[in-house]
Amino acid sequence: MAPTHVLRCCQRGLAWIPVIFIALVVCWSYYAYVVELCILTIPSIGEQSKFVYLVFFHLSFIMFVWSYWMTIFTRPANPSKEFCLPKAEKERYEKEERPESQQEILWRAASSLPLYTRTGAGAIRYCDRCQVIKPDRCHHCSACDMCVLKMDHHCPWVNNCVGFSNYKFFILFLAYSLMYCLFIAATVLQYFIKFWTLCRRKSAENCPKNELPDTHAKFHVLFLFFVAAMFCISILSLFSYHLWLVGKNRSTIEAFRAPVFRTGSDKNGFSLGFNKNIAQVFGDQKKYWLLPIFTSQGDGLTFPTRLVNADPEQATVTLSSWTYQNLMTKI
């Protein structure tokens, strides 16, 4: 028992290494940009541009850190108590050895729950680990060891499960980190070129005018551009992919494995059209879209569905008003 507990603690500690790495890179980038570039490198004749650089840098830095913090420390939402089996039913379920009998117990318990999705075999989705009937779009995260509402994926870079409670924060984290890196790369580029081509001759007569001094700041600026450009490329692809997911109202899990409804699997089962799909994540009030505060629609337990196989961008979407009881009567 004790070795298992120690191993678990070690795993939790090691899981913070990627977050610590990102935090150290961000702290270094702040020092390199503000101190080494803006204060020590940019000449006094560039005081106006230096002020503009610092203002926009701190705006992007604050929004990036804020959204990153919210993504890390927002606890994943879990199924409510109504999705737990009653004590008597739970005992019966555990005693039953036949899967058919277990499914009968689950069907009775789920008769009053708003469920539209099934397993691939058409059975009720149940988590033996958490001992709950899984709501639609809910999945068990082995890293967090819990069922997460509208789970998207477990991200090691935030040491947290990305789902219903923090998916908007994750999207903003990608957006502001991309903006942060792009701003750094764009403003550092001219000084990167100057340092890269810095005259190494000792004779002042042979050096170009307005050249920067050959100091240790050169290494910070050169490395800062390389790091910002590298992160830009990696974040851009991930950010573009998640924007596509938001537009389709899919999670990463659903993109790889389409949800199964009464009529079968349907990759567009939760898609309501482009505008409504965006509102599902960011909310109805556009003034809050760019702020890392929770504005997503719904409670994470139930979601409006189409229950048709048409592409929402090629046909008119009609929202389903079916209830679970309607499904039960037709199965």
Coordinates of C-alpha atoms in Angstrom, one line a residue:
M1 CA 0.0 0.0 0.0
A2 CA 2.8 2.4 1.0
P3 CA 4.9 1.8 -2.2
T4 CA 1.8 2.4 -4.3
H5 CA 1.1 5.7 -2.5
V6 CA 4.7 6.8 -2.9
L7 CA 4.7 5.9 -6.6
R8 CA 1.5 7.9 -7.1
C9 CA 3.0 10.9 -5.4
C10 CA 6.1 10.7 -7.6
Q11 CA 3.9 10.5 -10.7
R12 CA 2.0 13.6 -9.6
G13 CA 5.2 15.4 -9.0
L14 CA 6.7 14.5 -12.3
A15 CA 3.5 15.6 -14.1
W16 CA 4.4 19.2 -13.1
I17 CA 7.7 19.1 -15.0
P18 CA 6.2 20.3 -18.4
V19 CA 4.4 23.1 -16.6
I20 CA 7.5 24.2 -14.7
F21 CA 9.5 24.1 -18.0
I22 CA 6.9 26.4 -19.7
A23 CA 6.9 28.7 -16.6
L24 CA 10.7 29.0 -16.7
V25 CA 10.7 29.7 -20.5
V26 CA 8.1 32.4 -20.0
C27 CA 10.0 34.0 -17.2
W28 CA 13.2 34.0 -19.2
S29 CA 11.4 35.4 -22.2
Y30 CA 10.1 38.2 -20.1
Y31 CA 13.6 39.0 -18.8
A32 CA 15.2 38.7 -22.3
Y33 CA 12.6 41.0 -23.9
V34 CA 12.1 43.6 -21.3
V35 CA 15.6 43.9 -19.8
E36 CA 18.0 42.7 -22.4
L37 CA 16.2 44.0 -25.5
C38 CA 14.1 47.0 -24.5
I39 CA 16.2 48.4 -21.7
L40 CA 19.8 47.5 -22.6
T41 CA 19.7 47.0 -26.4
I42 CA 17.3 49.4 -28.1
P43 CA 19.2 52.7 -28.4
S44 CA 17.9 55.9 -26.7
I45 CA 16.7 57.2 -30.1
G46 CA 14.1 54.5 -30.1
E47 CA 12.4 55.5 -26.8
Q48 CA 9.0 55.9 -28.5
S49 CA 9.1 52.5 -30.2
K50 CA 10.5 51.0 -26.9
F51 CA 7.4 52.3 -25.1
V52 CA 5.0 50.9 -27.7
Y53 CA 6.8 47.5 -27.6
L54 CA 6.6 47.4 -23.8
V55 CA 2.8 48.2 -23.7
F56 CA 1.8 45.6 -26.3
F57 CA 4.2 43.1 -24.8
H58 CA 2.7 43.4 -21.3
L59 CA -0.8 43.2 -22.7
S60 CA -0.1 39.9 -24.5
F61 CA 1.9 38.6 -21.6
I62 CA -0.9 39.3 -19.0
M63 CA -3.6 37.7 -21.2
F64 CA -1.3 34.7 -21.9
V65 CA -0.5 34.1 -18.3
W66 CA -4.1 34.6 -17.2
S67 CA -5.5 32.1 -19.6
Y68 CA -2.7 29.6 -18.9
W69 CA -3.4 29.9 -15.2
M70 CA -7.1 29.3 -15.6
T71 CA -6.5 26.3 -17.9
I72 CA -4.2 24.7 -15.3
F73 CA -6.1 25.4 -12.1
T74 CA -9.7 25.0 -13.2
R75 CA -10.9 21.7 -11.9
P76 CA -12.5 19.4 -14.5
A77 CA -16.2 19.1 -14.2
N78 CA -17.5 15.7 -13.1
P79 CA -20.9 14.0 -13.4
S80 CA -23.5 15.0 -10.8
K81 CA -24.9 12.6 -8.2
E82 CA -28.0 11.9 -10.3
F83 CA -25.8 9.8 -12.6
C84 CA -24.6 7.6 -9.8
L85 CA -26.4 4.3 -9.3
P86 CA -28.6 4.2 -6.1
K87 CA -27.0 2.1 -3.4
A88 CA -29.4 -0.9 -3.8
E89 CA -28.9 -0.9 -7.6
K90 CA -25.2 -0.5 -7.3
E91 CA -25.0 -3.6 -5.0
R92 CA -27.1 -5.6 -7.4
Y93 CA -25.0 -4.5 -10.3
E94 CA -21.8 -5.6 -8.6
K95 CA -23.3 -9.0 -7.7
E96 CA -24.5 -9.7 -11.2
E97 CA -22.1 -11.7 -13.3
R98 CA -24.0 -11.6 -16.6
P99 CA -23.5 -8.5 -18.7
E100 CA -27.1 -8.7 -19.9
S101 CA -28.4 -8.5 -16.3
Q102 CA -26.0 -5.6 -15.6
Q103 CA -27.3 -3.7 -18.6
E104 CA -30.9 -4.2 -17.5
I105 CA -30.0 -2.5 -14.2
L106 CA -28.3 0.3 -16.0
W107 CA -31.3 0.8 -18.4
R108 CA -33.7 1.1 -15.5
A109 CA -31.4 3.6 -13.7
A110 CA -30.9 5.6 -16.9
S111 CA -34.6 5.8 -17.8
S112 CA -35.0 9.2 -16.2
L113 CA -31.6 10.6 -17.4
P114 CA -31.1 12.8 -20.5
L115 CA -28.9 10.4 -22.4
Y116 CA -28.6 10.2 -26.2
T117 CA -25.2 8.4 -26.8
R118 CA -24.4 4.7 -26.4
T119 CA -21.5 2.4 -26.6
G120 CA -20.5 0.9 -29.9
A121 CA -22.7 -2.1 -29.1
G122 CA -25.7 0.1 -28.2
A123 CA -25.3 -0.3 -24.4
I124 CA -25.5 2.3 -21.7
R125 CA -22.1 4.0 -21.1
Y126 CA -21.0 3.1 -17.6
C127 CA -17.7 3.8 -15.8
D128 CA -16.8 0.9 -13.5
R129 CA -13.9 3.0 -12.1
C130 CA -16.0 6.0 -11.0
Q131 CA -19.2 3.9 -10.8
V132 CA -21.4 6.4 -12.6
I133 CA -23.5 6.4 -15.8
K134 CA -21.6 8.5 -18.2
P135 CA -23.4 11.6 -19.4
D136 CA -23.2 12.4 -23.2
R137 CA -19.6 13.4 -24.2
C138 CA -18.3 12.4 -20.8
H139 CA -15.2 10.1 -20.7
H140 CA -12.9 8.7 -18.1
C141 CA -9.4 10.2 -17.9
S142 CA -6.8 7.7 -16.7
A143 CA -4.3 10.4 -15.9
C144 CA -6.8 12.4 -13.7
D145 CA -8.5 9.1 -12.6
M146 CA -12.0 10.7 -12.9
C147 CA -14.8 11.0 -15.4
V148 CA -14.7 14.4 -17.1
L149 CA -17.7 16.2 -18.7
K150 CA -17.2 16.8 -22.4
M151 CA -13.6 15.6 -22.2
D152 CA -11.4 16.8 -25.0
H153 CA -8.0 15.4 -24.0
H154 CA -5.5 15.3 -21.1
C155 CA -2.8 18.0 -21.8
P156 CA 0.6 17.4 -20.1
W157 CA 1.6 21.0 -20.8
V158 CA -1.1 22.2 -18.3
N159 CA -1.1 19.1 -16.2
N160 CA -4.9 19.0 -16.4
C161 CA -7.7 17.5 -18.3
V162 CA -9.2 19.8 -20.9
G163 CA -13.0 19.5 -20.9
F164 CA -16.2 21.4 -20.4
S165 CA -15.1 23.5 -17.5
N166 CA -11.8 24.8 -19.1
Y167 CA -12.0 24.3 -22.8
K168 CA -12.6 28.0 -23.5
F169 CA -9.6 28.8 -21.3
F170 CA -7.5 26.3 -23.3
I171 CA -8.5 27.8 -26.6
L172 CA -7.6 31.3 -25.3
F173 CA -4.4 30.0 -23.9
L174 CA -3.4 28.8 -27.4
A175 CA -4.6 32.1 -29.0
Y176 CA -2.7 34.3 -26.5
S177 CA 0.4 32.2 -26.5
L178 CA 0.5 32.4 -30.3
M179 CA 0.0 36.1 -30.2
Y180 CA 2.7 36.4 -27.5
C181 CA 5.2 34.5 -29.6
L182 CA 4.3 36.2 -32.9
F183 CA 4.7 39.6 -31.3
I184 CA 8.1 38.7 -29.9
A185 CA 9.3 37.2 -33.2
A186 CA 8.1 40.2 -35.2
T187 CA 9.6 42.9 -33.0
V188 CA 12.9 41.0 -32.3
L189 CA 13.5 40.2 -36.0
Q190 CA 15.3 43.4 -36.9
Y191 CA 17.6 43.1 -33.9
F192 CA 18.1 39.4 -34.6
I193 CA 19.4 40.3 -38.1
K194 CA 21.6 43.0 -36.7
F195 CA 23.1 40.8 -34.1
W196 CA 23.5 37.9 -36.6
T197 CA 25.4 40.1 -39.0
L198 CA 27.2 42.0 -36.2
C199 CA 30.7 43.2 -37.3
R200 CA 33.4 41.4 -35.4
R201 CA 36.2 43.5 -36.5
K202 CA 37.9 45.6 -33.9
S203 CA 38.5 48.5 -36.2
A204 CA 35.6 51.0 -35.8
E205 CA 36.2 52.4 -39.3
N206 CA 35.2 49.1 -40.9
C207 CA 32.0 48.7 -38.9
P208 CA 28.7 49.8 -40.3
K209 CA 27.0 52.7 -38.6
N210 CA 24.2 52.3 -36.2
E211 CA 25.4 48.8 -35.4
L212 CA 24.6 47.3 -32.0
P213 CA 27.3 46.6 -29.5
D214 CA 28.6 43.1 -29.2
T215 CA 27.5 42.3 -25.6
H216 CA 25.9 39.3 -23.9
A217 CA 22.5 40.6 -24.8
K218 CA 23.2 39.3 -28.3
F219 CA 22.8 35.7 -27.1
H220 CA 19.5 36.5 -25.4
V221 CA 18.0 38.2 -28.5
L222 CA 19.2 35.5 -30.9
F223 CA 17.9 32.7 -28.7
L224 CA 14.6 34.6 -28.0
F225 CA 13.9 34.8 -31.7
F226 CA 14.6 31.1 -32.3
V227 CA 12.4 30.0 -29.3
A228 CA 9.5 32.3 -30.3
A229 CA 9.6 31.1 -33.9
M230 CA 9.7 27.5 -32.9
F231 CA 6.7 27.8 -30.5
C232 CA 4.8 29.8 -33.2
I233 CA 5.0 26.9 -35.6
S234 CA 4.0 24.3 -33.1
I235 CA 1.2 26.3 -31.5
L236 CA -0.3 27.5 -34.9
S237 CA -1.0 24.0 -36.0
L238 CA -2.6 23.0 -32.7
F239 CA -4.6 26.2 -32.5
S240 CA -5.9 25.8 -36.1
Y241 CA -7.0 22.3 -35.3
H242 CA -8.9 23.3 -32.2
L243 CA -10.6 26.2 -34.1
W244 CA -11.8 23.6 -36.6
L245 CA -13.1 21.4 -33.7
V246 CA -15.0 24.4 -32.2
G247 CA -16.5 25.2 -35.6
K248 CA -17.7 21.5 -35.9
N249 CA -18.7 21.3 -32.2
R250 CA -16.5 18.2 -31.7
S251 CA -14.0 17.2 -29.1
T252 CA -10.7 15.6 -29.9
I253 CA -12.0 12.3 -28.8
E254 CA -15.1 12.7 -31.1
A255 CA -12.9 13.7 -34.0
F256 CA -11.1 10.3 -33.8
R257 CA -14.2 8.2 -32.7
A258 CA -17.6 9.5 -33.7
P259 CA -20.3 9.4 -30.9
V260 CA -22.8 6.6 -31.2
F261 CA -26.5 7.5 -31.1
R262 CA -29.7 5.4 -31.5
T263 CA -29.4 5.6 -35.2
G264 CA -25.7 4.8 -35.2
S265 CA -22.5 6.8 -35.1
D266 CA -22.7 10.3 -36.3
K267 CA -19.7 12.6 -36.3
N268 CA -21.9 15.7 -36.7
G269 CA -24.4 14.6 -34.0
F270 CA -23.7 17.6 -31.8
S271 CA -23.1 20.1 -34.5
L272 CA -25.7 22.9 -34.6
G273 CA -24.3 25.1 -37.3
F274 CA -21.2 27.3 -37.2
N275 CA -22.5 30.2 -35.2
K276 CA -24.2 28.1 -32.6
N277 CA -21.2 25.8 -32.3
I278 CA -19.0 28.8 -31.4
A279 CA -21.6 30.0 -28.9
Q280 CA -21.5 26.5 -27.2
V281 CA -17.9 27.2 -26.2
F282 CA -17.7 31.0 -25.9
G283 CA -21.2 31.9 -24.9
D284 CA -23.8 34.4 -26.3
Q285 CA -22.1 37.6 -25.2
K286 CA -19.3 38.4 -27.5
K287 CA -17.8 41.0 -25.1
Y288 CA -16.6 38.2 -22.9
W289 CA -15.2 35.9 -25.7
L290 CA -11.6 37.2 -25.4
L291 CA -11.6 37.1 -21.6
P292 CA -10.6 33.8 -19.7
I293 CA -13.8 33.7 -17.7
F294 CA -16.3 30.9 -17.9
T295 CA -19.1 31.7 -20.4
S296 CA -19.7 28.4 -22.1
Q297 CA -23.4 27.3 -22.6
G298 CA -25.1 24.5 -20.7
D299 CA -24.1 22.5 -17.7
G300 CA -21.9 19.9 -19.3
L301 CA -24.4 17.1 -18.6
T302 CA -26.7 17.6 -21.5
F303 CA -26.2 18.9 -25.0
P304 CA -28.6 19.7 -27.9
T305 CA -28.2 17.3 -30.7
R306 CA -29.2 17.0 -34.4
L307 CA -29.6 13.2 -34.5
V308 CA -29.3 13.4 -38.3
N309 CA -26.5 12.5 -40.6
A310 CA -26.5 15.7 -42.7
D311 CA -23.5 18.1 -42.8
P312 CA -24.6 21.3 -40.9
E313 CA -22.7 23.4 -43.5
Q314 CA -24.6 21.8 -46.4
A315 CA -28.1 21.5 -45.1
T316 CA -30.4 23.3 -42.7
V317 CA -30.1 22.1 -39.2
T318 CA -33.1 21.1 -37.2
L319 CA -32.5 20.7 -33.5
S320 CA -33.9 17.6 -32.0
S321 CA -36.4 17.9 -29.2
W322 CA -36.5 14.2 -28.5
T323 CA -36.2 13.0 -24.9
Y324 CA -34.7 9.9 -23.6
Q325 CA -38.2 8.4 -23.2
N326 CA -38.8 8.9 -26.9
L327 CA -35.7 6.9 -27.6
M328 CA -36.7 4.1 -25.2
T329 CA -40.0 3.7 -26.9
K330 CA -38.4 3.2 -30.3
I331 CA -35.5 0.9 -29.4

